[in-house]
Short mmCIF file of C-alpha atoms in Angstrom, two decimals:
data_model
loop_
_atom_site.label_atom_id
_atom_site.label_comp_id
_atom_site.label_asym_id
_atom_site.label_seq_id
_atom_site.Cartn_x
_atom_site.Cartn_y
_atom_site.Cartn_z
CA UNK A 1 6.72 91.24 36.62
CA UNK A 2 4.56 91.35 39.84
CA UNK A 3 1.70 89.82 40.61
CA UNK A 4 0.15 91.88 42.57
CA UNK A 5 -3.62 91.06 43.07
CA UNK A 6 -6.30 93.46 41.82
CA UNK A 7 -7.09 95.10 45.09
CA UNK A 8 -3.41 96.15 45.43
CA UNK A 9 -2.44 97.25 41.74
CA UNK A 10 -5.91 99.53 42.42
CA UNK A 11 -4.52 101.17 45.51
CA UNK A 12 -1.22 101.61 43.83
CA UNK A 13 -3.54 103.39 40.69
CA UNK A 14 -4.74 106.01 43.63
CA UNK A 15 -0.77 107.37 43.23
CA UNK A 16 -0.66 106.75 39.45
CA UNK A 17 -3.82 108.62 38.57
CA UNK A 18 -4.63 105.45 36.14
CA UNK A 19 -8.44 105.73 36.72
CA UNK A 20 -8.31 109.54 35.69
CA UNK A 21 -9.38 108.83 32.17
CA UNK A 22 -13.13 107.39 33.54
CA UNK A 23 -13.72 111.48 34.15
CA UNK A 24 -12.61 112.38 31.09
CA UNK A 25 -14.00 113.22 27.33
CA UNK A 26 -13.57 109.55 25.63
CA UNK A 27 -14.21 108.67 22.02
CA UNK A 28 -14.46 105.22 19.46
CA UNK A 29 -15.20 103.10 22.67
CA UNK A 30 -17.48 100.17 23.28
CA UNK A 31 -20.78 100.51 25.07
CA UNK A 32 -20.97 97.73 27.45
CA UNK A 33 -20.76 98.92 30.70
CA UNK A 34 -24.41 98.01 31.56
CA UNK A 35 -23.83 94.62 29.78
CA UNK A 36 -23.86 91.72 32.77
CA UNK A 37 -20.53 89.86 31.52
CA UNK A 38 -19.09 93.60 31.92
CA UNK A 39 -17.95 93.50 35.66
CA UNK A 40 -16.87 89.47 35.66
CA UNK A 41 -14.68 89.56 32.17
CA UNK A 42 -12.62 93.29 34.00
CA UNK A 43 -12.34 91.03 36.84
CA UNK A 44 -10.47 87.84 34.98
CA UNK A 45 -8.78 90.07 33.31
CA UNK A 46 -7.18 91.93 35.79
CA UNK A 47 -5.84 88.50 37.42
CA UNK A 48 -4.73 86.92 33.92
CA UNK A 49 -0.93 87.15 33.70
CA UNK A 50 1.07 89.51 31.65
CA UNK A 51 1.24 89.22 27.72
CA UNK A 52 4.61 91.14 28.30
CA UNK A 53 6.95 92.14 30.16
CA UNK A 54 8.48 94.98 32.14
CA UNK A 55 11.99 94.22 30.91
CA UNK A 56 11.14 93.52 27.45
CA UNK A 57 9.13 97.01 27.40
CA UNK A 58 12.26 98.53 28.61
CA UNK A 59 14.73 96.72 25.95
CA UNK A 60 12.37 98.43 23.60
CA UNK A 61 12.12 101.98 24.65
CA UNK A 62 16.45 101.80 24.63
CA UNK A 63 16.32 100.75 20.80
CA UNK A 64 13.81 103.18 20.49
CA UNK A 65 16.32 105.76 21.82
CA UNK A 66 18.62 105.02 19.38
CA UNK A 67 16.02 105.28 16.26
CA UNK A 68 15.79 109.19 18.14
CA UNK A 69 19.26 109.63 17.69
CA UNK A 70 19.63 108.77 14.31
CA UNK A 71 21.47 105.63 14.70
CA UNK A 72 18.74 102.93 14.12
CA UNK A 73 15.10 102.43 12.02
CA UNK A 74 12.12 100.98 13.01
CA UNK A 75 9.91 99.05 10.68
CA UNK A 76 6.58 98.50 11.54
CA UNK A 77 3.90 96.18 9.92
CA UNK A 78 1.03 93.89 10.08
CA UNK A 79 -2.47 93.26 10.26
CA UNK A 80 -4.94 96.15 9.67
CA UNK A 81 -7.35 94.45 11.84
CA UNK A 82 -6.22 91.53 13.15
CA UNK A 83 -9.18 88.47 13.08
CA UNK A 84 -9.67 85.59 15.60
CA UNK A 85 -9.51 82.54 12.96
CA UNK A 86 -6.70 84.41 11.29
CA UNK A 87 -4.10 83.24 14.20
CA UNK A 88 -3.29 80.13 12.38
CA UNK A 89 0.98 79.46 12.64
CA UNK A 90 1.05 79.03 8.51
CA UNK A 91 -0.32 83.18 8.88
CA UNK A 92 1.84 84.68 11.58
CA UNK A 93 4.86 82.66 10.10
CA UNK A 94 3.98 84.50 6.71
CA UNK A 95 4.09 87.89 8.47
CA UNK A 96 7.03 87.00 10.63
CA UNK A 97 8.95 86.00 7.36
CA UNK A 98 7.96 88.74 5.47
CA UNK A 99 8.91 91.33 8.29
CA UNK A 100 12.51 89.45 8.67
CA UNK A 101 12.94 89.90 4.61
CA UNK A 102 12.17 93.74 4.67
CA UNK A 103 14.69 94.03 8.20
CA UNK A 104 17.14 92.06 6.22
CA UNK A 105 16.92 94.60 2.93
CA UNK A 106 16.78 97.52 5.23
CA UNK A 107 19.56 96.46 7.51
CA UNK A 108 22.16 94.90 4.88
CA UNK A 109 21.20 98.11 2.01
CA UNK A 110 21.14 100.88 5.03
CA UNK A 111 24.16 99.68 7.24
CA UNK A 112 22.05 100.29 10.00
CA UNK A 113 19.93 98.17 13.11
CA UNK A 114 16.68 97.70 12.33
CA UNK A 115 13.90 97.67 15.85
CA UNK A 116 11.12 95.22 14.43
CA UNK A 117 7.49 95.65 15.35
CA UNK A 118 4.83 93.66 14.59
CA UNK A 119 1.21 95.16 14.18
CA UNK A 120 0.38 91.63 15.97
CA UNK A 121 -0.91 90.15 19.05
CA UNK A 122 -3.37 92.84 19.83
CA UNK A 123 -4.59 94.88 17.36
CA UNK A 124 -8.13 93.64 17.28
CA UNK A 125 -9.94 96.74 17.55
CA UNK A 126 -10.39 99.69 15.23
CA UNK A 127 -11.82 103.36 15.15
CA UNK A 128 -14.70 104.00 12.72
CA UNK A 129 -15.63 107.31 11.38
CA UNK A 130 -19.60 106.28 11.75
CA UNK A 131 -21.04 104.57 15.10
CA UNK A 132 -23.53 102.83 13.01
CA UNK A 133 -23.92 101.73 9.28
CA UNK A 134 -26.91 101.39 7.19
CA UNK A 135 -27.47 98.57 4.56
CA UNK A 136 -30.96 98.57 2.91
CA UNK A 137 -32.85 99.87 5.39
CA UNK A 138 -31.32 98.22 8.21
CA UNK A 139 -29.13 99.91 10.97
CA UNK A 140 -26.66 98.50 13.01
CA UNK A 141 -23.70 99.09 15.25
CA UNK A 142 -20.50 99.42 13.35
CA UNK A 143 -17.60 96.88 13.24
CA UNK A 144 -15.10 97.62 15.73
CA UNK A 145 -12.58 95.05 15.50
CA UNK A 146 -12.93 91.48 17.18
CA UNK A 147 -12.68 92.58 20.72
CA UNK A 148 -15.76 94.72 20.15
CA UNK A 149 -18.09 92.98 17.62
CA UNK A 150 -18.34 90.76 14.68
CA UNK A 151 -17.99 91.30 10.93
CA UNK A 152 -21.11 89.73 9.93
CA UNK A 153 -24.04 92.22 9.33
CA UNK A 154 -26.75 90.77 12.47
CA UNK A 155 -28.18 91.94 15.23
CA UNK A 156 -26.10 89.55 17.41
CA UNK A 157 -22.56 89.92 15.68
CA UNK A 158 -22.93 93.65 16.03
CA UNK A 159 -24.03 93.66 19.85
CA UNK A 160 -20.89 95.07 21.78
CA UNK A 161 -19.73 91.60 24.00
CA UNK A 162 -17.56 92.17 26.79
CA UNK A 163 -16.26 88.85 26.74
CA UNK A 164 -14.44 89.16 23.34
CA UNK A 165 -11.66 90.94 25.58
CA UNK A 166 -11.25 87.55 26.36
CA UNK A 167 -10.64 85.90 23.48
CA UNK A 168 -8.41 88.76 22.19
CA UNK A 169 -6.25 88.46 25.37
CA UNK A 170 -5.93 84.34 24.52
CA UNK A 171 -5.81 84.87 20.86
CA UNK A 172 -2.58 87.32 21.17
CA UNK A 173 -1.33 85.02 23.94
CA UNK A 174 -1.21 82.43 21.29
CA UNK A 175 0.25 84.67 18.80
CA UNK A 176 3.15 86.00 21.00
CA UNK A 177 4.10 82.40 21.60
CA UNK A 178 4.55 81.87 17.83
CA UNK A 179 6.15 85.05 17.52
CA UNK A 180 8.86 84.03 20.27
CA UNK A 181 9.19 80.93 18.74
CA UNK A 182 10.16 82.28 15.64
CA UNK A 183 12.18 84.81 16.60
CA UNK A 184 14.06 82.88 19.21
CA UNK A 185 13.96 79.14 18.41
CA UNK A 186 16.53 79.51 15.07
CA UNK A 187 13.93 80.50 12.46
CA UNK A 188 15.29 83.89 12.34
CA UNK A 189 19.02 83.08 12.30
CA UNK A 190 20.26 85.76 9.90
CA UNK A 191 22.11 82.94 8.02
CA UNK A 192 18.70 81.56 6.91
CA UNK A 193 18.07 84.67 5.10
CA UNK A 194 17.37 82.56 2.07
CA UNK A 195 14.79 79.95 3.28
CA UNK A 196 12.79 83.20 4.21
CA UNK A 197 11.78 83.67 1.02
CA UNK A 198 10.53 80.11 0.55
CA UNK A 199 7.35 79.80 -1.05
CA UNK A 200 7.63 83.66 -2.27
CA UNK A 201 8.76 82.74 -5.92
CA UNK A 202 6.27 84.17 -7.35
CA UNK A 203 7.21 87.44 -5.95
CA UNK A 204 8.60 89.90 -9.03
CA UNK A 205 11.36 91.23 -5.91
CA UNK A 206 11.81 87.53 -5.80
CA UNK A 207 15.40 88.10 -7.86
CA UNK A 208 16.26 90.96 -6.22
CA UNK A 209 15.96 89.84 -2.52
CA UNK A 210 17.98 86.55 -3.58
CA UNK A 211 20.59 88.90 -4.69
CA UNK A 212 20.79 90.48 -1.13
CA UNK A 213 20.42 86.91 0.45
CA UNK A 214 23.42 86.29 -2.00
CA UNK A 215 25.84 89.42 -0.62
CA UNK A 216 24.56 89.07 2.65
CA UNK A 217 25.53 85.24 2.98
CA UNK A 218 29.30 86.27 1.42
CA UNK A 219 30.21 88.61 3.85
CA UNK A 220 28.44 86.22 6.60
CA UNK A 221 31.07 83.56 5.46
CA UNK A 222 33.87 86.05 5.32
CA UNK A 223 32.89 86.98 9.40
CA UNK A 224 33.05 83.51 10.52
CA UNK A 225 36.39 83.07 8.56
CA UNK A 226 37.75 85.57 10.44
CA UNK A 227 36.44 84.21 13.49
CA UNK A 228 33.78 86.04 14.54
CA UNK A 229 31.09 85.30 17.26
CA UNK A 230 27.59 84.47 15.68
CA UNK A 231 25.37 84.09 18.48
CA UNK A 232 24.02 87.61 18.30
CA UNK A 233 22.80 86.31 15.27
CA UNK A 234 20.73 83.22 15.57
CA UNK A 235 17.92 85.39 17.52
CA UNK A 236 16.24 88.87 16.94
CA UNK A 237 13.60 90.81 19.12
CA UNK A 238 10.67 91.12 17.42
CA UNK A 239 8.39 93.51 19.89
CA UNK A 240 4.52 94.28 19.46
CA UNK A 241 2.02 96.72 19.08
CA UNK A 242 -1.48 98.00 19.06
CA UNK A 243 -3.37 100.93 18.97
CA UNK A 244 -4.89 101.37 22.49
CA UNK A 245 -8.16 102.35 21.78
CA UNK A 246 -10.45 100.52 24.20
CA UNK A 247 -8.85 101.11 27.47
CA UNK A 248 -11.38 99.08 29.69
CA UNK A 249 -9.01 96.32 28.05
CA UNK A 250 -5.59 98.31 28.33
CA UNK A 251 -6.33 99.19 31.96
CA UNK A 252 -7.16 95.63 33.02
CA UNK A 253 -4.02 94.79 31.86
CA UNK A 254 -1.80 97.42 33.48
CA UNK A 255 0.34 96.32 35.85
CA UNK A 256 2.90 97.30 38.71
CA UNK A 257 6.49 96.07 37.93
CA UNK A 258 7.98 94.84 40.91
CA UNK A 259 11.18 96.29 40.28
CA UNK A 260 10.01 99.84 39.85
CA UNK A 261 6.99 100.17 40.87
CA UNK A 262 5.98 101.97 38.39
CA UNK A 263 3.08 100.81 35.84
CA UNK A 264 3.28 99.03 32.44
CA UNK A 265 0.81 98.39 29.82
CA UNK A 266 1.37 94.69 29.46
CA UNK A 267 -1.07 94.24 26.48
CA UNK A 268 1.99 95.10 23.94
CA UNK A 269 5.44 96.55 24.05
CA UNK A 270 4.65 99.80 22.13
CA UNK A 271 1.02 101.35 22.17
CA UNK A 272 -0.21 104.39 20.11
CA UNK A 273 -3.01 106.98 20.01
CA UNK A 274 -4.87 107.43 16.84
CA UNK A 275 -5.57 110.49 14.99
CA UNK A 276 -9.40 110.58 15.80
CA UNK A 277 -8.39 110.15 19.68
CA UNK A 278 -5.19 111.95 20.69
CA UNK A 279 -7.15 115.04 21.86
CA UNK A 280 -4.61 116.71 24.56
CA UNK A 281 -7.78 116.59 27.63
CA UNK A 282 -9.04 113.20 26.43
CA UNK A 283 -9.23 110.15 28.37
CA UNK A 284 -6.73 107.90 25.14
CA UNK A 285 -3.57 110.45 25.69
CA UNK A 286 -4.39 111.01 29.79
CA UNK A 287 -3.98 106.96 30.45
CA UNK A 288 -1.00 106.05 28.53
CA UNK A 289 0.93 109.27 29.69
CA UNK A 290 0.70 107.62 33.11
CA UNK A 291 2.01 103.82 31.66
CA UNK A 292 5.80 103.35 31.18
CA UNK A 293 5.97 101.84 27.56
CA UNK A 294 7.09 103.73 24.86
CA UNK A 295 4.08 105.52 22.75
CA UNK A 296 2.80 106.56 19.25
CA UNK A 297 0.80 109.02 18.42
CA UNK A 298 -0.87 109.24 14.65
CA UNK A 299 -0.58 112.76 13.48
CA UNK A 300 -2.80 113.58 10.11
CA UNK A 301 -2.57 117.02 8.01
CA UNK A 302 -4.50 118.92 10.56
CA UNK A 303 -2.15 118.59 13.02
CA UNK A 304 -0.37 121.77 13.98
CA UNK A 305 3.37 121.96 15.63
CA UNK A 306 1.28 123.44 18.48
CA UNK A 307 -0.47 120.36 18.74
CA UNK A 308 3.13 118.17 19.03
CA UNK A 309 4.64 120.39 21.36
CA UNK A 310 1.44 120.14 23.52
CA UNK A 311 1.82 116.45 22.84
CA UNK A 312 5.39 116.29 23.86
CA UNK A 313 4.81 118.31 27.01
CA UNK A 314 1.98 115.85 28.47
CA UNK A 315 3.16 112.59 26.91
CA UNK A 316 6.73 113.00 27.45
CA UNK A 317 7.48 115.83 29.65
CA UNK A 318 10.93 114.76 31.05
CA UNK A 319 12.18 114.63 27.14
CA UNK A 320 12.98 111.02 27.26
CA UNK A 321 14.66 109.51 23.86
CA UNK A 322 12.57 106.71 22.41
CA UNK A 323 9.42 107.33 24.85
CA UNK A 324 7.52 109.02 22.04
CA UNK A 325 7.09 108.39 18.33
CA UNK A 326 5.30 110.48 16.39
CA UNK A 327 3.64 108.39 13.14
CA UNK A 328 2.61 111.35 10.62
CA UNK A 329 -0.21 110.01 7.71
CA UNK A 330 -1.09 112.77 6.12
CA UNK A 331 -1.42 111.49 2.46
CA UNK A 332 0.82 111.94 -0.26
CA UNK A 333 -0.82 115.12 -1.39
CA UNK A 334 -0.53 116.87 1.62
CA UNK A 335 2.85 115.32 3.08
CA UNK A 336 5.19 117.69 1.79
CA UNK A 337 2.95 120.80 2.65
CA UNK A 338 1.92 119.70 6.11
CA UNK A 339 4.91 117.63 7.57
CA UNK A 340 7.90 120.44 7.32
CA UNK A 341 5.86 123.20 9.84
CA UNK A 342 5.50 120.41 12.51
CA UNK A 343 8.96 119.02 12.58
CA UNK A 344 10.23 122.62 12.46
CA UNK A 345 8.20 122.97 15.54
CA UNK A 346 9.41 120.03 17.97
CA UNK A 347 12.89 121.12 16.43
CA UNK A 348 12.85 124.39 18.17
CA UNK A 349 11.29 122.44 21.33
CA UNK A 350 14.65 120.85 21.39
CA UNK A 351 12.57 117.28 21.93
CA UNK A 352 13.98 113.55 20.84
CA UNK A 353 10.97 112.15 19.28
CA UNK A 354 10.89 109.28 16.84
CA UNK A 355 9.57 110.22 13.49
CA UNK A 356 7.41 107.35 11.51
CA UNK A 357 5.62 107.43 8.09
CA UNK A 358 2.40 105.63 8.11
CA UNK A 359 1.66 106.05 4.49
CA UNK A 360 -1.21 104.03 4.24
CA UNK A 361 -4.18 105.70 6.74
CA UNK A 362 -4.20 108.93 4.45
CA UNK A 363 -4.41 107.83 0.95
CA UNK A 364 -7.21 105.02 1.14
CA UNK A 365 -9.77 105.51 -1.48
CA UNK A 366 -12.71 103.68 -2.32
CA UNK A 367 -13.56 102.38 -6.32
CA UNK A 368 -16.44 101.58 -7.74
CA UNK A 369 -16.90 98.34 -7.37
CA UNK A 370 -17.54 99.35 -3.48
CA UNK A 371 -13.85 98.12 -1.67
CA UNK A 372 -11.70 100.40 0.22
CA UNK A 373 -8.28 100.61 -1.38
CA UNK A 374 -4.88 102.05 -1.87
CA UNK A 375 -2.79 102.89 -4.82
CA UNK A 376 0.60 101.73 -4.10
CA UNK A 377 1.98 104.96 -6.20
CA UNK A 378 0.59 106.94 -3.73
CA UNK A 379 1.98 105.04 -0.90
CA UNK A 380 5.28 105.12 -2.48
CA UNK A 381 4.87 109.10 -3.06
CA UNK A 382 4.02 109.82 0.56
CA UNK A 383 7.15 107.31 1.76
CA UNK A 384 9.44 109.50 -0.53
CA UNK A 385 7.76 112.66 0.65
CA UNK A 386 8.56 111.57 4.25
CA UNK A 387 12.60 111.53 3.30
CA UNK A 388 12.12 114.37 1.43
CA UNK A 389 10.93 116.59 3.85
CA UNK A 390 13.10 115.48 7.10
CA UNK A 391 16.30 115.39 4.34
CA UNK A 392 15.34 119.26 4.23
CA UNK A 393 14.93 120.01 7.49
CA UNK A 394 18.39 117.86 8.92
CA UNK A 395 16.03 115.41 11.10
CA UNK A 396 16.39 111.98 10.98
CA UNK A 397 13.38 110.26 8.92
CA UNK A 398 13.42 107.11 11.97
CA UNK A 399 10.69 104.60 10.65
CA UNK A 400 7.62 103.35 8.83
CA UNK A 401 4.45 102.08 9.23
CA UNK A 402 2.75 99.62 7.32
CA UNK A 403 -0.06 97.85 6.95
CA UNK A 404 0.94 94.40 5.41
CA UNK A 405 0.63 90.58 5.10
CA UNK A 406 2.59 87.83 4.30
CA UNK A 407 -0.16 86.51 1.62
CA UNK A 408 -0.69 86.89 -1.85
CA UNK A 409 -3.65 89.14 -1.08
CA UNK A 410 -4.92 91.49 -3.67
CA UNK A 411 -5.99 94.83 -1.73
CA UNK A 412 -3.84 97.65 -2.83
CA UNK A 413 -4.07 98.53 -6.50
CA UNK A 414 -0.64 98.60 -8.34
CA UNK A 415 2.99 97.69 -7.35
CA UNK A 416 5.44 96.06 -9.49
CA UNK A 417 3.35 92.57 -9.89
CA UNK A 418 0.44 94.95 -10.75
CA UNK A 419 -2.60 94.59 -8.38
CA UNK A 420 -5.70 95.24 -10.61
CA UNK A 421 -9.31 96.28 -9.28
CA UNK A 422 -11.00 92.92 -11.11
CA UNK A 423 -8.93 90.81 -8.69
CA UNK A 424 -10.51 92.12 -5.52
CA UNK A 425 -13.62 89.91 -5.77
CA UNK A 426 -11.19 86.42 -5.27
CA UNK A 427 -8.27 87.55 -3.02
CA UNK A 428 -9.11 90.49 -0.90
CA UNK A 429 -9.46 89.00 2.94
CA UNK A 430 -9.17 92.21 4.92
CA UNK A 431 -12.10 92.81 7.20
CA UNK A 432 -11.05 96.87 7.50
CA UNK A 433 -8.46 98.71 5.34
CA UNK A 434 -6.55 97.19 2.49
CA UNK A 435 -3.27 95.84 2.89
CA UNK A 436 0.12 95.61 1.19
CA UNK A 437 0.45 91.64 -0.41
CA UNK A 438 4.23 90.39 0.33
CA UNK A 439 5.20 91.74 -3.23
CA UNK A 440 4.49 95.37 -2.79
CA UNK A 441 5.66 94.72 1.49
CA UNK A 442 8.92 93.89 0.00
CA UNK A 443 9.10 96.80 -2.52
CA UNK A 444 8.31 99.34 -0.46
CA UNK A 445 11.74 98.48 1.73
CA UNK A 446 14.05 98.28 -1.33
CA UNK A 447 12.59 101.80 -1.43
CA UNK A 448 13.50 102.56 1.93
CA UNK A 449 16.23 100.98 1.77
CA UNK A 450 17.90 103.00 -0.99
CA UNK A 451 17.00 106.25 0.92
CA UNK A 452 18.23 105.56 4.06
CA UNK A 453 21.59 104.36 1.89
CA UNK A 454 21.66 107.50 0.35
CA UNK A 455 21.32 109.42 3.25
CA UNK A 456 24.20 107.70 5.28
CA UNK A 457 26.55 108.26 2.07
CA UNK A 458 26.60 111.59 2.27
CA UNK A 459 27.39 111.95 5.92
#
């Protein structure tokens, strides 16, 4: 990756048109500009090195190609917001874990690659449908994420601080160096699928994972009897990925790969748009149609196929497999309705996207006790409305998005080890939205896992 000082990766933006987006209509962002830290943090920023790389970025966007041609599923999950003091190893090894265990039932029960992505290492800043919120009679900013503002409800937590960016850029530094740790270093050797689910007993799936552990370890001893290789095995690629939603920090950390010159985001492998900022003229979709990594875009139930065509056309003109991924949350009432028209749409385009369910984002609720929450029956419903409707239509149904932790947190109501409203008060942690516990992580890809199975049996 080059390293390229700031004065030259600017010139090289005057051919790349990555300043464009400072003209342009911009929503959810910080207001800092006039703050004094402003100028000096853009500036440290733009010399700190890469969080990833070129190459990596690429590795990515070729699995992602293959999720676009039917022959490979991504799994996505992790923090809704992640939190600064939340970067401890005993969390990210919980998440790590509990992302292995759902690859492990989706690969083994599927017969098919799984592309793992961690919601990780960057994803400290979040949209809000208000820009201020009103306890009592007091006003103040809303919370933003960690790179933004603090949680706690004061005057000086809610000011927007430049200088956060920095301490999100360490804290994911940190975080990707755990990840590769794990991921590389033997923790994720697929013959350890059992010690994975150490310190999960509890778990109700608990039983049924050790079952797959069980088949899966057979036919791993049958392979090396016959002598086969296992090196591929002892590592996996775990990539990362964010929404990009305050580009000050996105653009600071663009840079020019050496090898092509041409310009990476090097905040996170993958990056996505969200629903409340993908409008076609805006400044979120103008910058990262200009960045090489592959992108998301959230699509929710008022999204028309006009609307992912146009999408298509300016985020992915030259039809590249695995460049886009389209992550549809449109709720489980309105996922069978709304989902069919648009994938008819891109169908008749002709264009290799990646289609995602993110069936979290549009059935949150809030209950009377005052916390936002999900019911994991309607999560389920809008995961099985997602295979129902591509099943339907012939396309390939290439991934899902979740919002998930490796703790015994109680956010989402239901799920198999029922999650009741009364438990909120002692084990809900999230700062934002509600979150799947490991339990309901790990039932939600025995689901997935039995459609995809059923979907490759009758090929």
């Amino acid at each position: 990756m080059s390293t390229e000082t700031t004065a030259a990766t600017n010139a090289k933006a005057i051919d790349y048109g990555l300043d464009n987006w400072r003209k342009l209509h911009i929503d959810q962002q910080p207001t800092w500009a006039e703050h004094p830290d402003y100028a000096p943090t853009i500036a440290e920023l733009n010399a700190l090195p890469p969080l990833v790389f070129a190459g990596e970025v690429d590795a990515m966007r070729s699995q992602l190609a293959e999720v676009a041609e039917g022959n490979a599923f991504l799994l996505q999950g992790g923090d809704c917001a992640e939190t600064f003091e939340g970067a401890t190893a005993d969390k990210i090894s919980g998440r790590v874990k509990t992302l292995l265990q759902m690859a492990a039932v989706l690969t083994y029960g599927a017969s098919m690659p799984v592309v793992k992505m961690g919601r990780m290492a960057g994803q400290f800043s979040k949209p809000r449908s208000s820009d201020m919120e009103t306890r009592g009679e007091v006003t103040l900013p809303s919370f933003r994420g960690e790179t933004v503002n603090g949680y706690d409800f004061t005057p000086e937590a809610r000011a927007h601080d430049p200088k956060r960016m920095l301490r999100g850029y360490h804290t994911s530094a940190s975080t990707l160096n755990l990840i590769r740790a794990f991921t590389k270093g033997g923790f994720a050797d697929l013959r350890s699928v059992h010690a994975w689910n150490r310190g999960f007993t509890d778990n109700p799936n608990h039983a049924r994972y050790e079952q797959t552990a069980r088949e899966i370890g057979r036919a791993l001893k049958f392979m090396e009897a016959c002598g086969v290789d296992f090196s591929a095995l002892k590592t996996t690629d775990l990539y990362t990925g964010h929404e990009a939603l305050v580009l000050d920090y996105e653009r600071a950390l663009t840079r020019i790969d050496s090898r092509t010159d041409l310009p990476y985001d090097t905040s996170a492998h993958f990056l996505w748009i969200g629903e409340r900022t993908r409008g076609l003229e805006d400044a979120h979709v103008d910058f990262l149609s200009k960045v090489r990594n592959p992108i998301g875009v959230k699509l929710g139930p008022t999204t028309t196929a006009e609307d992912a065509i146009a999408l298509i056309n300016k985020l992915d003109p030259n039809r590249e497999p695995g460049r886009l991924t389209f992550i549809t949350r449109m709720g489980a009432g309105m996922i069978r309705e709304k989902l069919p028209a648009i994938v008819e749409g891109v169908q008749r385009e002709g264009a290799k996207v990646v289609w995602v369910t993110d069936p979290m984002h549009g059935n949150t609720i809030s209950v009377p006790s005052g916390y936002k929450t999900r019911r994991f029956n309607d999560v389920m419903d809008e995961v099985r409305g997602f295979f129902e409707v591509h099943e339907a239509l012939g396309s390939f149904p290439g991934g899902i998005h979740v919002e998930m932790t490796g703790d015994d947190v109680a956010e989402c109501l239901g799920g198999s080890d029922p999650v009741n409203e009364e438990e909120f008060a002692d084990r809900y942690e999230s700062l934002c939205d509600p979150r799947l516990n490991h339990a309901q992580s790990l039932e939600i890809a025995f689901l997935v896992s039995e459609y995809l199975k059923g979907r490759r049996g009758t090929k």
